[in-house]
Short mmCIF file of C-alpha atoms in Angstrom, two decimals:
data_model
loop_
_atom_site.label_atom_id
_atom_site.label_comp_id
_atom_site.label_asym_id
_atom_site.label_seq_id
_atom_site.Cartn_x
_atom_site.Cartn_y
_atom_site.Cartn_z
CA MET A 1 183.56 180.09 -71.06
CA ALA A 2 185.01 181.09 -74.37
CA ASN A 3 186.08 178.50 -76.98
CA ALA A 4 189.78 177.93 -77.25
CA LYS A 5 191.47 177.35 -80.56
CA THR A 6 191.20 173.72 -81.48
CA ALA A 7 194.15 171.47 -82.44
CA THR A 8 194.35 169.25 -85.36
CA LEU A 9 194.84 165.30 -84.45
CA SER A 10 195.51 162.66 -87.34
CA PHE A 11 195.88 159.14 -86.71
CA ARG A 12 194.69 155.80 -88.21
CA ILE A 13 192.60 153.09 -86.62
CA LYS A 14 191.16 149.86 -88.10
CA PRO A 15 188.29 150.37 -90.33
CA GLU A 16 185.72 148.61 -88.16
CA LEU A 17 186.66 150.68 -85.35
CA LYS A 18 186.13 153.81 -87.35
CA GLU A 19 182.70 152.41 -88.50
CA ALA A 20 181.87 151.66 -84.76
CA LEU A 21 182.82 155.13 -84.06
CA ARG A 22 180.56 156.38 -86.79
CA VAL A 23 177.72 154.45 -85.64
CA ALA A 24 178.05 155.82 -81.87
CA ALA A 25 178.26 159.20 -83.19
CA ASP A 26 175.27 158.90 -85.18
CA GLN A 27 173.46 157.48 -82.37
CA GLU A 28 174.47 160.45 -80.19
CA HIS A 29 173.75 162.82 -82.94
CA ARG A 30 177.37 163.98 -82.73
CA SER A 31 180.12 164.56 -85.30
CA ILE A 32 183.03 162.00 -84.97
CA ALA A 33 185.16 164.69 -83.59
CA ASN A 34 182.79 165.59 -81.02
CA MET A 35 182.24 162.01 -80.31
CA ILE A 36 186.01 161.50 -79.58
CA GLU A 37 186.12 164.56 -77.72
CA VAL A 38 183.32 163.46 -75.62
CA THR A 39 184.85 159.99 -75.11
CA ILE A 40 188.09 161.40 -73.90
CA LEU A 41 186.82 163.61 -71.54
CA GLN A 42 184.56 160.78 -69.72
CA TYR A 43 187.73 158.56 -69.68
CA CYS A 44 189.66 161.62 -68.08
CA ARG A 45 186.93 162.02 -65.61
CA GLN A 46 186.63 158.38 -64.80
CA ASN A 47 190.42 158.04 -64.15
CA ALA A 48 191.33 161.06 -62.39
CA VAL A 49 193.29 162.34 -65.64
CA ALA A 50 193.62 166.38 -65.15
CA ILE A 51 192.74 168.26 -68.37
CA VAL A 52 195.08 171.58 -67.98
CA ASP A 53 193.54 174.49 -69.68
CA GLU A 54 196.53 175.90 -71.47
CA ARG A 55 195.02 179.51 -70.33
CA THR A 56 195.36 178.90 -66.85
CA PRO A 57 198.41 180.45 -65.25
CA SER A 58 201.10 178.19 -64.65
CA ALA A 59 201.19 178.92 -60.88
CA GLU A 60 197.46 177.51 -60.45
CA ARG A 61 198.37 174.20 -62.71
CA PRO A 62 198.57 170.81 -61.12
CA LYS A 63 201.99 169.44 -60.38
CA LYS A 64 203.01 166.53 -62.73
#
């Protein structure tokens, strides 16, 4: 699978949550960005949230 372009995301969180994220990322040998990505993917899988690949033709995408 070819890597798609990434999108920039900017948000604010409490300092203690940022530190917990940093610790979790270090424990998993991941960057903070990758830890967030993995966490979101895991949440989506566990909660049946579809992740639509923008390169997928619209006729093949799940209906909203």
